[in-house]
Short mmCIF file of C-alpha atoms in Angstrom, two decimals:
data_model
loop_
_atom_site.label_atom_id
_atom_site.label_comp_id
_atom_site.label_asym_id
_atom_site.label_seq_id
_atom_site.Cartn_x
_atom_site.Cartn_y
_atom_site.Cartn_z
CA UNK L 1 12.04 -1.69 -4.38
CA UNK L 2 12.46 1.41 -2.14
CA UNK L 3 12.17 5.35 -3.39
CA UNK L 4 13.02 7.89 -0.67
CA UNK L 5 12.40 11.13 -2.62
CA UNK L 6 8.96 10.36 -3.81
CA UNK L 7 6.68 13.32 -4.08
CA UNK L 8 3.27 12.30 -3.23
CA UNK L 9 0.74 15.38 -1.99
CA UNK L 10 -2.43 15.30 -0.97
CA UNK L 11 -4.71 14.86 -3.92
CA UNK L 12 -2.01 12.82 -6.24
CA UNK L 13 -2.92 9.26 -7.59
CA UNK L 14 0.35 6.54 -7.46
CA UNK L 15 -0.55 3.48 -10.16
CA UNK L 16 1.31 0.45 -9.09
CA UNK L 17 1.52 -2.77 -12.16
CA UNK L 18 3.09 -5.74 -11.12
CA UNK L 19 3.05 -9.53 -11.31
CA UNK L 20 2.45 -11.50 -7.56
CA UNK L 21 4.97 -14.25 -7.57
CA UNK L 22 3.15 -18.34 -7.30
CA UNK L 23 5.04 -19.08 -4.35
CA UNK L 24 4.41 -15.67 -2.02
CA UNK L 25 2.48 -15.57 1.12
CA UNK L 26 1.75 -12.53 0.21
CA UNK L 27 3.20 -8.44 -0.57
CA UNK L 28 3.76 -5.07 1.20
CA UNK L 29 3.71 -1.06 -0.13
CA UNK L 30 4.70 0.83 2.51
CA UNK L 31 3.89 4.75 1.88
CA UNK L 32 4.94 6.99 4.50
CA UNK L 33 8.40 9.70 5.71
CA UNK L 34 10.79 6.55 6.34
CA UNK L 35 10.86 2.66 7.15
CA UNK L 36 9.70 3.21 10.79
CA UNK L 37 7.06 6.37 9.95
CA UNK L 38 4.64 4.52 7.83
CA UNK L 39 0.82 6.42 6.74
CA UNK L 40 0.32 3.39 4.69
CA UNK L 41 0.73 -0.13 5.14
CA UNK L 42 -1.00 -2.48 2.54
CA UNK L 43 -0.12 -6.23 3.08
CA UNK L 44 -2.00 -8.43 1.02
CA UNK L 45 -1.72 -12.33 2.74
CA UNK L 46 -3.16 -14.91 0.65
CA UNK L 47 -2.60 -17.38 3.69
CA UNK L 48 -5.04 -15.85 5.71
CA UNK L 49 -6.58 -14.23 2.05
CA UNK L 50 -6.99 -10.52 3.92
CA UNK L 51 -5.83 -7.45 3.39
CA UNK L 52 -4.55 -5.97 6.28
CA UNK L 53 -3.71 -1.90 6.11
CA UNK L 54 -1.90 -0.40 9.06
CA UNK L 55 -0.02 2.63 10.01
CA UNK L 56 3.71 2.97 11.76
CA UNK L 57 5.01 6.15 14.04
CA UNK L 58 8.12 6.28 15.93
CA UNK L 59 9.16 2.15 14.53
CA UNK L 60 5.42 1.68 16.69
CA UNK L 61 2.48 -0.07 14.52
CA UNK L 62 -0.78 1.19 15.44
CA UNK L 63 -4.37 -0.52 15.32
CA UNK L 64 -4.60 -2.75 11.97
CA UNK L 65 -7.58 -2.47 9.47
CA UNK L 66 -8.49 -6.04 8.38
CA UNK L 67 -10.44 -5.90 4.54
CA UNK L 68 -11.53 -10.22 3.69
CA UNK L 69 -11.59 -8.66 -0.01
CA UNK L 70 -8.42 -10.19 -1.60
CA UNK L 71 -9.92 -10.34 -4.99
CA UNK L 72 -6.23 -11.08 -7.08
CA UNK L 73 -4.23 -14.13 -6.57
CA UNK L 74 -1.13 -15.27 -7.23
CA UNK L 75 0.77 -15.82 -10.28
CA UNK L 76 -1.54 -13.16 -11.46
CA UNK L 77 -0.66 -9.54 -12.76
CA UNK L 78 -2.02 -6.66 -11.46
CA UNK L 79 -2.36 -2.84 -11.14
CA UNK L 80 -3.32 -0.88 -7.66
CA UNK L 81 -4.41 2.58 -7.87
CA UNK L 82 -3.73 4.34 -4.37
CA UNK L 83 -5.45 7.61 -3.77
CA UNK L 84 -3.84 10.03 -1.46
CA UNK L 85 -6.27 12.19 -0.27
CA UNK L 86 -6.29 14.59 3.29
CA UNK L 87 -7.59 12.89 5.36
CA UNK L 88 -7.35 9.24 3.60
CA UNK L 89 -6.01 6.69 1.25
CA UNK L 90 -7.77 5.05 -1.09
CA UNK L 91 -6.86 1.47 -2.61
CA UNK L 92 -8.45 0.99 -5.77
CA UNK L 93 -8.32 -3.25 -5.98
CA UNK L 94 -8.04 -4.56 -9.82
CA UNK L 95 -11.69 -5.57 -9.44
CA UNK L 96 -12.79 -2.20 -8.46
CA UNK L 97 -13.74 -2.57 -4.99
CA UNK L 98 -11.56 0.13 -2.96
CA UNK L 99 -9.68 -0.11 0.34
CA UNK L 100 -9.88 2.91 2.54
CA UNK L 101 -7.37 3.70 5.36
CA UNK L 102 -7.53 6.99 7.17
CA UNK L 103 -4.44 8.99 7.21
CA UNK L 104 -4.11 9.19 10.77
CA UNK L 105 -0.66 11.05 10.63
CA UNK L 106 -2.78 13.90 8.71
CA UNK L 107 0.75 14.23 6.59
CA UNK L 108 0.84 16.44 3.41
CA UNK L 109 3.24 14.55 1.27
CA UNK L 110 4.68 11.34 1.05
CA UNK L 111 8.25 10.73 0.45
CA UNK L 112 8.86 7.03 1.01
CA UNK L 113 7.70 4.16 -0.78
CA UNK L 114 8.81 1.01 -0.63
CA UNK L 115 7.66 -2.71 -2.67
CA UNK L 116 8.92 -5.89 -0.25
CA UNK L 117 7.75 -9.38 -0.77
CA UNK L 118 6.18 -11.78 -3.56
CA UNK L 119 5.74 -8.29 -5.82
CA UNK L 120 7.82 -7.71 -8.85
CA UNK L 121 6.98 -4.12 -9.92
CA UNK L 122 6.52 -3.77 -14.10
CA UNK L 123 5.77 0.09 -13.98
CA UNK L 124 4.72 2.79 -11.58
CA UNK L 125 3.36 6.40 -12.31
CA UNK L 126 2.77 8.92 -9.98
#
């Protein structure tokens, strides 16, 4: 699942639903300009059950953020609420609890998003 004309600013919401497949070490959503310049990596992995966010510039990952909260499993259904805000995202889990990442690229608007792994996407509203 890849969009390359997304139009994300600063301030916009982006509700993900999906179902997590029962055989997936876990999921990615990449936000970001392309596939190598990412502001937001969110990788869910049930085999180490973390939630690691990261960043990409120039095909380069930076420093990971490491969050033990994996409160979803899989085989279950699910919706993620990411907040784009200035200076951060937020990651609204399905239990409430919320992921931050700062937007260290400080970009505007996002206009890449891609889906990869053990996630099957029902719907998505920006």
């Amino acid at each position: 699942f890849e969009i390359f004309n997304l139009d994300l600013k600063a301030g916009d919401s982006l509700k993900i639903k999906g179902k997590i497949s029962e055989d997936t070490n876990g999921f990615v959503v990449n936000l970001g300009h392309s596939s190598s310049d990412l502001a937001l990596h969110f990788n869910p992995r049930f085999n180490e059950s973390v939630i690691v966010c990261n960043s990409k510039c120039s095909k380069a990952w930076q420093q990971e953020h490491r969050d033990s909260h994996l409160s979803f499993s899989k085989g279950s259904t699910i919706k993620l609420v990411i907040e784009f805000l200035a200076d951060k995202f937020q990651v609204k889990l399905p239990d409430g609890h919320e992921v931050e990442f700062p937007n260290r690229h400080c970009y505007d608007k996002i206009t890449y998003m891609s889906v990869k792994g053990g996630f099957r996407v029902t719907s998505f509203k920006l």
